[in-house]
mmCIF file of C-alpha atoms in Angstrom:
data_model
loop_
_atom_site.group_PDB
_atom_site.id
_atom_site.type_symbol
_atom_site.label_atom_id
_atom_site.label_comp_id
_atom_site.label_asym_id
_atom_site.label_seq_id
_atom_site.Cartn_x
_atom_site.Cartn_y
_atom_site.Cartn_z
ATOM 1 C CA UNK A 16 -14.823 -26.259 -16.894
ATOM 2 C CA UNK A 17 -16.656 -23.081 -19.102
ATOM 3 C CA UNK A 18 -15.153 -19.577 -17.618
ATOM 4 C CA UNK A 19 -17.271 -17.378 -15.920
ATOM 5 C CA UNK A 20 -18.260 -13.246 -16.007
ATOM 6 C CA UNK A 21 -19.252 -11.730 -13.804
ATOM 7 C CA UNK A 22 -21.132 -8.360 -13.973
ATOM 8 C CA UNK A 23 -19.979 -5.285 -12.601
ATOM 9 C CA UNK A 24 -22.506 -2.356 -12.345
ATOM 10 C CA UNK A 25 -22.020 1.292 -13.719
ATOM 11 C CA UNK A 26 -20.720 3.356 -10.826
ATOM 12 C CA UNK A 27 -18.526 0.208 -9.692
ATOM 13 C CA UNK A 28 -15.018 -1.256 -10.212
ATOM 14 C CA UNK A 29 -13.500 -4.505 -9.803
ATOM 15 C CA UNK A 30 -10.074 -5.752 -8.565
ATOM 16 C CA UNK A 31 -8.543 -8.753 -8.216
ATOM 17 C CA UNK A 32 -6.817 -9.365 -5.092
ATOM 18 C CA UNK A 33 -3.681 -11.408 -4.972
ATOM 19 C CA UNK A 34 -2.878 -12.107 -0.618
ATOM 20 C CA UNK A 35 1.096 -13.201 -0.457
ATOM 21 C CA UNK A 36 2.811 -14.243 2.514
ATOM 22 C CA UNK A 37 6.269 -14.670 3.837
ATOM 23 C CA UNK A 38 7.503 -17.066 6.654
ATOM 24 C CA UNK A 39 11.256 -16.394 7.305
ATOM 25 C CA UNK A 40 13.302 -13.006 7.218
ATOM 26 C CA UNK A 41 15.149 -12.929 4.417
ATOM 27 C CA UNK A 42 18.714 -13.067 4.075
ATOM 28 C CA UNK A 43 20.489 -9.628 3.260
ATOM 29 C CA UNK A 44 20.462 -8.660 0.736
ATOM 30 C CA UNK A 45 22.929 -6.346 -1.567
ATOM 31 C CA UNK A 46 20.997 -2.748 -2.280
ATOM 32 C CA UNK A 47 21.977 -0.066 -3.881
ATOM 33 C CA UNK A 48 22.262 3.707 -1.545
ATOM 34 C CA UNK A 49 19.774 5.974 -2.854
ATOM 35 C CA UNK A 50 19.066 9.683 -1.810
ATOM 36 C CA UNK A 51 16.093 8.822 0.435
ATOM 37 C CA UNK A 52 15.083 8.254 3.877
ATOM 38 C CA UNK A 53 12.390 7.023 6.115
ATOM 39 C CA UNK A 54 11.060 9.067 8.698
ATOM 40 C CA UNK A 55 8.431 7.446 11.829
ATOM 41 C CA UNK A 56 5.593 9.569 11.642
ATOM 42 C CA UNK A 57 3.915 9.260 15.457
ATOM 43 C CA UNK A 58 0.079 9.182 15.544
ATOM 44 C CA UNK A 59 0.127 12.005 12.480
ATOM 45 C CA UNK A 60 -2.716 14.136 12.059
ATOM 46 C CA UNK A 61 -5.540 12.661 9.460
ATOM 47 C CA UNK A 62 -4.999 15.739 7.124
ATOM 48 C CA UNK A 63 -1.663 15.166 7.229
ATOM 49 C CA UNK A 64 -1.460 11.413 6.573
ATOM 50 C CA UNK A 65 -3.969 11.282 3.949
ATOM 51 C CA UNK A 66 -2.381 14.306 2.289
ATOM 52 C CA UNK A 67 0.577 11.413 1.571
ATOM 53 C CA UNK A 68 -2.034 8.699 1.476
ATOM 54 C CA UNK A 69 -3.375 10.702 -2.317
ATOM 55 C CA UNK A 70 -0.209 12.035 -3.427
ATOM 56 C CA UNK A 71 1.439 8.045 -3.377
ATOM 57 C CA UNK A 72 -2.130 6.130 -4.307
ATOM 58 C CA UNK A 73 -4.952 9.063 -5.714
ATOM 59 C CA UNK A 74 -3.410 7.539 -9.319
ATOM 60 C CA UNK A 75 -3.894 3.769 -8.229
ATOM 61 C CA UNK A 76 -7.416 4.473 -7.097
ATOM 62 C CA UNK A 77 -6.814 3.586 -3.229
ATOM 63 C CA UNK A 78 -8.827 5.371 -1.812
ATOM 64 C CA UNK A 79 -10.103 3.166 1.146
ATOM 65 C CA UNK A 80 -8.084 5.396 3.764
ATOM 66 C CA UNK A 81 -10.640 8.537 2.176
ATOM 67 C CA UNK A 82 -13.562 6.778 2.990
ATOM 68 C CA UNK A 83 -12.867 5.903 6.438
ATOM 69 C CA UNK A 84 -14.840 7.791 9.272
ATOM 70 C CA UNK A 85 -11.979 10.140 10.656
ATOM 71 C CA UNK A 86 -12.429 8.365 14.152
ATOM 72 C CA UNK A 87 -11.819 4.811 12.718
ATOM 73 C CA UNK A 88 -8.710 6.278 10.811
ATOM 74 C CA UNK A 89 -7.215 8.550 13.847
ATOM 75 C CA UNK A 90 -7.722 4.963 16.289
ATOM 76 C CA UNK A 91 -5.737 3.186 13.949
ATOM 77 C CA UNK A 92 -3.071 6.615 13.742
ATOM 78 C CA UNK A 93 -2.560 6.281 16.779
ATOM 79 C CA UNK A 94 -2.568 2.537 18.024
ATOM 80 C CA UNK A 95 1.052 1.794 19.182
ATOM 81 C CA UNK A 96 1.257 -1.554 17.528
ATOM 82 C CA UNK A 97 0.452 0.346 14.006
ATOM 83 C CA UNK A 98 3.828 1.864 12.521
ATOM 84 C CA UNK A 99 3.818 4.893 10.231
ATOM 85 C CA UNK A 100 6.510 6.357 8.231
ATOM 86 C CA UNK A 101 7.254 8.701 5.042
ATOM 87 C CA UNK A 102 9.449 8.753 2.436
ATOM 88 C CA UNK A 103 11.740 11.809 2.186
ATOM 89 C CA UNK A 104 13.940 13.338 -0.369
ATOM 90 C CA UNK A 105 16.685 15.337 0.056
ATOM 91 C CA UNK A 106 14.984 18.149 0.516
ATOM 92 C CA UNK A 107 12.921 16.383 2.777
ATOM 93 C CA UNK A 108 9.616 16.396 1.237
ATOM 94 C CA UNK A 109 7.317 13.307 1.128
ATOM 95 C CA UNK A 110 7.417 10.944 -1.913
ATOM 96 C CA UNK A 111 6.329 8.054 -0.066
ATOM 97 C CA UNK A 112 4.766 5.538 1.963
ATOM 98 C CA UNK A 113 5.360 3.173 4.803
ATOM 99 C CA UNK A 114 2.267 1.632 7.032
ATOM 100 C CA UNK A 115 3.349 -1.920 9.237
ATOM 101 C CA UNK A 116 0.484 -3.248 11.364
ATOM 102 C CA UNK A 117 1.686 -5.710 13.722
ATOM 103 C CA UNK A 118 -2.330 -5.463 15.355
ATOM 104 C CA UNK A 119 -2.554 -9.294 15.065
ATOM 105 C CA UNK A 120 -0.345 -11.664 16.816
ATOM 106 C CA UNK A 121 2.654 -13.089 15.282
ATOM 107 C CA UNK A 122 1.961 -11.342 12.216
ATOM 108 C CA UNK A 123 2.861 -7.515 10.460
ATOM 109 C CA UNK A 124 1.506 -6.442 7.520
ATOM 110 C CA UNK A 125 2.278 -4.288 5.336
ATOM 111 C CA UNK A 126 -0.574 -2.080 5.735
ATOM 112 C CA UNK A 127 0.799 0.548 2.889
ATOM 113 C CA UNK A 128 3.493 0.440 0.617
ATOM 114 C CA UNK A 129 4.181 3.064 -2.465
ATOM 115 C CA UNK A 130 6.201 5.982 -3.513
ATOM 116 C CA UNK A 131 4.682 8.670 -5.595
ATOM 117 C CA UNK A 132 4.704 7.365 -9.426
ATOM 118 C CA UNK A 133 7.418 9.486 -10.726
ATOM 119 C CA UNK A 134 9.526 7.121 -8.703
ATOM 120 C CA UNK A 135 8.400 3.827 -9.811
ATOM 121 C CA UNK A 136 10.583 1.641 -11.467
ATOM 122 C CA UNK A 137 14.388 3.082 -10.655
ATOM 123 C CA UNK A 138 15.417 1.038 -7.633
ATOM 124 C CA UNK A 139 13.700 2.942 -5.006
ATOM 125 C CA UNK A 140 10.920 0.140 -4.892
ATOM 126 C CA UNK A 141 13.055 -2.130 -3.884
ATOM 127 C CA UNK A 142 15.275 0.031 -1.029
ATOM 128 C CA UNK A 143 11.732 0.984 0.640
ATOM 129 C CA UNK A 144 10.830 -2.897 0.530
ATOM 130 C CA UNK A 145 14.623 -3.771 2.275
ATOM 131 C CA UNK A 146 13.558 -0.952 4.863
ATOM 132 C CA UNK A 147 10.225 -2.771 5.752
ATOM 133 C CA UNK A 148 11.251 -6.007 5.788
ATOM 134 C CA UNK A 149 13.750 -4.809 8.535
ATOM 135 C CA UNK A 150 11.045 -3.125 9.993
ATOM 136 C CA UNK A 151 9.054 -5.808 9.933
ATOM 137 C CA UNK A 152 10.968 -8.929 11.047
ATOM 138 C CA UNK A 153 11.722 -8.652 14.458
ATOM 139 C CA UNK A 154 10.950 -11.296 17.999
ATOM 140 C CA UNK A 155 7.485 -12.642 17.393
ATOM 141 C CA UNK A 156 7.216 -11.781 14.211
ATOM 142 C CA UNK A 157 6.363 -15.404 12.216
ATOM 143 C CA UNK A 158 4.542 -13.863 9.411
ATOM 144 C CA UNK A 159 5.299 -10.802 6.699
ATOM 145 C CA UNK A 160 2.066 -10.496 4.563
ATOM 146 C CA UNK A 161 0.745 -7.812 2.039
ATOM 147 C CA UNK A 162 -1.661 -7.507 -0.576
ATOM 148 C CA UNK A 163 -1.792 -6.313 -4.191
ATOM 149 C CA UNK A 164 -4.714 -5.688 -6.647
ATOM 150 C CA UNK A 165 -5.108 -5.697 -10.742
ATOM 151 C CA UNK A 166 -5.949 -1.755 -9.668
ATOM 152 C CA UNK A 167 -1.684 -0.964 -8.641
ATOM 153 C CA UNK A 168 0.632 -0.565 -10.248
ATOM 154 C CA UNK A 169 0.576 -4.047 -12.864
ATOM 155 C CA UNK A 170 4.440 -4.172 -11.586
ATOM 156 C CA UNK A 171 3.622 -4.841 -7.826
ATOM 157 C CA UNK A 172 2.904 -8.433 -8.400
ATOM 158 C CA UNK A 173 5.717 -9.244 -9.967
ATOM 159 C CA UNK A 174 7.795 -6.696 -7.303
ATOM 160 C CA UNK A 175 6.794 -8.780 -4.366
ATOM 161 C CA UNK A 176 7.154 -11.802 -5.956
ATOM 162 C CA UNK A 177 10.668 -10.676 -6.266
ATOM 163 C CA UNK A 178 10.940 -9.697 -2.753
ATOM 164 C CA UNK A 179 10.148 -13.081 -1.554
ATOM 165 C CA UNK A 180 6.478 -12.943 -0.739
ATOM 166 C CA UNK A 181 4.497 -16.034 -2.068
ATOM 167 C CA UNK A 182 1.037 -15.688 -3.279
ATOM 168 C CA UNK A 183 -1.903 -17.625 -1.035
ATOM 169 C CA UNK A 184 -5.184 -16.757 -2.411
ATOM 170 C CA UNK A 185 -6.945 -14.279 -4.438
ATOM 171 C CA UNK A 186 -10.476 -12.724 -4.499
ATOM 172 C CA UNK A 187 -12.180 -10.044 -6.795
ATOM 173 C CA UNK A 188 -13.470 -7.133 -4.856
ATOM 174 C CA UNK A 189 -16.244 -4.843 -5.884
ATOM 175 C CA UNK A 190 -16.142 -0.939 -4.550
ATOM 176 C CA UNK A 191 -17.673 1.676 -5.836
ATOM 177 C CA UNK A 192 -15.956 3.643 -8.175
ATOM 178 C CA UNK A 193 -14.298 6.813 -6.047
ATOM 179 C CA UNK A 194 -13.997 9.192 -8.979
ATOM 180 C CA UNK A 195 -17.901 8.685 -9.291
ATOM 181 C CA UNK A 196 -17.962 9.162 -5.279
ATOM 182 C CA UNK A 197 -16.217 12.463 -5.241
ATOM 183 C CA UNK A 198 -13.647 10.840 -2.861
ATOM 184 C CA UNK A 199 -11.115 11.261 -5.792
ATOM 185 C CA UNK A 200 -10.768 14.020 -9.370
ATOM 186 C CA UNK A 201 -12.565 12.032 -12.259
ATOM 187 C CA UNK A 202 -9.457 12.427 -14.034
ATOM 188 C CA UNK A 203 -7.391 9.652 -11.946
ATOM 189 C CA UNK A 204 -6.868 6.464 -12.734
ATOM 190 C CA UNK A 205 -7.692 6.990 -16.559
ATOM 191 C CA UNK A 206 -6.185 2.584 -16.857
ATOM 192 C CA UNK A 207 -8.871 2.100 -15.496
ATOM 193 C CA UNK A 208 -12.382 3.001 -17.820
ATOM 194 C CA UNK A 209 -14.496 5.616 -15.486
ATOM 195 C CA UNK A 210 -18.245 3.308 -16.168
ATOM 196 C CA UNK A 211 -21.752 5.229 -14.832
#
């Protein structure tokens, strides 16, 4: 069997997306206390939401919510089946984002999960995942799922697997590079070459 190379046009980026799921609530795990707390955002304003989304995701080229029309984003943020949480540091500064989507029956998608890059690798992600799973597994939920991609922190896929998620599929996604379209500054994500 020979390999195939798929060309990526100038101005585009390619990423391999991995879908993962959990079909049963995990047992309790010891988690170290952290100086962070989770705060529910009920229908946050678009600007406030996008500011935190940028703070957490811009280094990894998160841009889907930046490209989305305001009306479409507002419909998600105000949907009662979508729960949004900010992670706060001891001073009350928003340094992380958790978004749970219950719009599909019996499913909870961890739609967005992340901390500012300065906090990764310190055990805070394990704490946040414990919070996420505690909130996600509720009556009627039979599957919790998440996806990550090769544009994300290189440790993300291994982290999700270590938390009990099982990979179920992969896709290649081609996207306009948000640094070229102007959604994200050109100097973001230097680990992804800017071509175009």
